[in-house]
Amino acid sequence: MQMSINDLKEKIKWQRKFFTDRAKYYLDNNKMPDVVFILTIFLLVSTLAFSLGRLSTYEKKKSPISLIKTEEYYKWNNLDPSDDNASTDSVSKVSQTTVTEKGSIVASKSGTKYYFPWCSGVVRIKEENKIWFNSVEEAKARGLTPASGCEGLR
């Protein structure tokens, strides 16, 4: 269906009249605060939903933390690079003991999933219920499956 320019002008006039009448109605009857409130709530909810969607993808993009000892590390900590036992860094001692003494994979005694120690699901496991494994193969041998929320195990 084709419209002539005059038909289009009439349609625009009608729409302009409709919206100006609608605006006058809201302004004259003190309805504008209600409209502003509803629009504000709508904008806040949509912004919150968008932000939560963005945050959910952020968790998947995180990679495991790894410590790399470079020349700057030894220089700043006044350590000798040739002496591996000279490290007095508490962070490296904690991560070394976590990996060597306890293992690199953790699971719950009663659970069916295994995790890296830094995964978010590990905080829900009580310390007395944690089982440590040295490798993924050991955990799989016990019949455990990788946790879906722990990136890098899949």
Tab-separated table of C-alpha atoms in Angstrom:
chain	number	residue	atom	x	y	z
A	1	MET	CA	0.000	0.000	0.000
A	2	GLN	CA	1.493	3.299	-1.084
A	3	MET	CA	0.849	6.553	0.690
A	4	SER	CA	0.878	9.958	-0.823
A	5	ILE	CA	2.761	12.767	0.815
A	6	ASN	CA	-0.498	14.407	1.880
A	7	ASP	CA	-1.647	11.145	3.533
A	8	LEU	CA	1.662	10.947	5.371
A	9	LYS	CA	1.326	14.556	6.559
A	10	GLU	CA	-2.170	13.820	7.890
A	11	LYS	CA	-0.928	10.731	9.719
A	12	ILE	CA	1.918	12.699	11.318
A	13	LYS	CA	-0.552	15.438	12.407
A	14	TRP	CA	-2.829	12.811	13.954
A	15	GLN	CA	0.056	11.176	15.842
A	16	ARG	CA	1.333	14.547	17.058
A	17	LYS	CA	-2.163	15.447	18.305
A	18	PHE	CA	-2.519	12.045	19.985
A	19	PHE	CA	0.765	12.361	21.898
A	20	THR	CA	0.244	16.002	22.874
A	21	ASP	CA	-3.260	15.179	24.134
A	22	ARG	CA	-1.840	12.249	26.095
A	23	ALA	CA	0.900	14.455	27.616
A	24	LYS	CA	-1.674	17.129	28.586
A	25	TYR	CA	-3.811	14.456	30.243
A	26	TYR	CA	-0.904	13.258	32.392
A	27	LEU	CA	0.213	16.769	33.276
A	28	ASP	CA	-3.271	18.074	34.088
A	29	ASN	CA	-4.280	15.104	36.246
A	30	ASN	CA	-1.002	14.848	38.228
A	31	LYS	CA	-0.294	11.449	36.704
A	32	MET	CA	3.242	12.348	35.623
A	33	PRO	CA	4.927	11.248	38.896
A	34	ASP	CA	3.406	7.769	38.399
A	35	VAL	CA	4.732	7.552	34.861
A	36	VAL	CA	8.188	8.753	35.893
A	37	PHE	CA	8.263	6.259	38.757
A	38	ILE	CA	7.305	3.333	36.489
A	39	LEU	CA	9.871	4.358	33.860
A	40	THR	CA	12.570	4.690	36.527
A	41	ILE	CA	11.800	1.222	37.908
A	42	PHE	CA	11.823	-0.219	34.386
A	43	LEU	CA	15.214	1.351	33.617
A	44	LEU	CA	16.717	0.151	36.914
A	45	VAL	CA	15.477	-3.420	36.451
A	46	SER	CA	16.684	-3.594	32.851
A	47	THR	CA	20.097	-2.188	33.819
A	48	LEU	CA	20.392	-4.693	36.653
A	49	ALA	CA	19.453	-7.598	34.382
A	50	PHE	CA	21.985	-6.511	31.765
A	51	SER	CA	24.724	-6.146	34.412
A	52	LEU	CA	24.039	-9.580	35.883
A	53	GLY	CA	24.253	-11.098	32.423
A	54	ARG	CA	27.638	-9.464	31.884
A	55	LEU	CA	28.895	-10.674	35.277
A	56	SER	CA	27.891	-14.252	34.533
A	57	THR	CA	30.190	-14.324	31.495
A	58	TYR	CA	33.047	-12.763	33.476
A	59	GLU	CA	33.346	-15.815	35.750
A	60	LYS	CA	33.842	-18.085	32.733
A	61	LYS	CA	36.669	-15.950	31.365
A	62	LYS	CA	38.804	-16.087	34.511
A	63	SER	CA	41.884	-18.250	34.235
A	64	PRO	CA	43.676	-19.988	37.109
A	65	ILE	CA	46.308	-17.981	38.945
A	66	SER	CA	49.899	-18.997	38.370
A	67	LEU	CA	53.002	-17.575	39.999
A	68	ILE	CA	55.928	-17.000	37.693
A	69	LYS	CA	59.198	-16.042	39.291
A	70	THR	CA	60.975	-13.589	37.007
A	71	GLU	CA	64.157	-11.602	37.460
A	72	GLU	CA	62.084	-8.745	38.899
A	73	TYR	CA	60.606	-11.102	41.510
A	74	TYR	CA	64.068	-12.080	42.766
A	75	LYS	CA	65.298	-8.481	42.605
A	76	TRP	CA	62.382	-7.042	44.577
A	77	ASN	CA	62.520	-9.789	47.211
A	78	ASN	CA	66.335	-9.734	47.499
A	79	LEU	CA	66.592	-13.439	46.643
A	80	ASP	CA	69.182	-15.442	44.769
A	81	PRO	CA	67.655	-17.039	41.618
A	82	SER	CA	69.940	-20.050	41.862
A	83	ASP	CA	68.767	-20.938	45.380
A	84	ASP	CA	65.239	-22.404	45.280
A	85	ASN	CA	65.113	-22.860	49.087
A	86	ALA	CA	65.845	-19.177	49.771
A	87	SER	CA	62.267	-18.127	49.177
A	88	THR	CA	60.784	-16.379	52.190
A	89	ASP	CA	57.686	-15.321	50.317
A	90	SER	CA	54.653	-16.435	52.341
A	91	VAL	CA	52.373	-16.597	49.311
A	92	SER	CA	54.602	-19.042	47.480
A	93	LYS	CA	55.041	-21.139	50.636
A	94	VAL	CA	51.269	-21.336	51.124
A	95	SER	CA	50.601	-22.303	47.510
A	96	GLN	CA	53.469	-24.833	47.535
A	97	THR	CA	52.151	-26.503	50.690
A	98	THR	CA	48.611	-26.509	49.351
A	99	VAL	CA	49.645	-28.239	46.163
A	100	THR	CA	52.304	-30.605	47.501
A	101	GLU	CA	50.994	-31.629	50.931
A	102	LYS	CA	47.268	-31.601	50.234
A	103	GLY	CA	47.075	-32.077	46.469
A	104	SER	CA	45.917	-30.076	43.493
A	105	ILE	CA	42.315	-31.362	43.275
A	106	VAL	CA	39.719	-31.212	46.055
A	107	ALA	CA	36.365	-32.944	46.530
A	108	SER	CA	33.844	-33.585	49.270
A	109	LYS	CA	33.676	-36.972	51.004
A	110	SER	CA	29.988	-37.292	50.189
A	111	GLY	CA	30.015	-35.366	46.885
A	112	THR	CA	30.243	-36.467	43.272
A	113	LYS	CA	32.243	-33.506	41.878
A	114	TYR	CA	35.887	-32.457	42.080
A	115	TYR	CA	37.311	-28.913	41.964
A	116	PHE	CA	40.497	-26.906	41.758
A	117	PRO	CA	41.249	-25.406	45.207
A	118	TRP	CA	40.445	-21.882	43.961
A	119	CYS	CA	37.017	-22.695	42.518
A	120	SER	CA	33.981	-21.075	44.090
A	121	GLY	CA	32.325	-24.379	45.009
A	122	VAL	CA	35.139	-25.325	47.398
A	123	VAL	CA	34.052	-22.755	49.993
A	124	ARG	CA	30.841	-24.721	50.563
A	125	ILE	CA	32.779	-27.849	51.556
A	126	LYS	CA	33.592	-28.094	55.257
A	127	GLU	CA	37.293	-28.471	55.985
A	128	GLU	CA	36.800	-31.853	57.684
A	129	ASN	CA	34.890	-33.173	54.637
A	130	LYS	CA	37.541	-32.252	52.050
A	131	ILE	CA	39.429	-34.989	50.195
A	132	TRP	CA	42.580	-34.035	48.292
A	133	PHE	CA	43.924	-35.678	45.135
A	134	ASN	CA	47.237	-35.152	43.367
A	135	SER	CA	45.750	-35.395	39.877
A	136	VAL	CA	42.505	-35.396	37.937
A	137	GLU	CA	43.030	-39.073	37.132
A	138	GLU	CA	42.951	-39.962	40.853
A	139	ALA	CA	39.660	-38.117	41.274
A	140	LYS	CA	38.172	-39.800	38.202
A	141	ALA	CA	39.310	-43.190	39.516
A	142	ARG	CA	37.143	-42.557	42.610
A	143	GLY	CA	34.159	-42.034	40.291
A	144	LEU	CA	34.050	-38.235	40.604
A	145	THR	CA	33.177	-35.906	37.749
A	146	PRO	CA	34.439	-32.347	37.124
A	147	ALA	CA	32.407	-29.484	38.596
A	148	SER	CA	30.570	-27.510	35.931
A	149	GLY	CA	31.255	-24.133	37.555
A	150	CYS	CA	35.013	-24.650	37.744
A	151	GLU	CA	36.623	-23.371	34.570
A	152	GLY	CA	39.459	-25.488	33.214
A	153	LEU	CA	38.230	-28.875	34.482
A	154	ARG	CA	35.914	-29.653	31.578
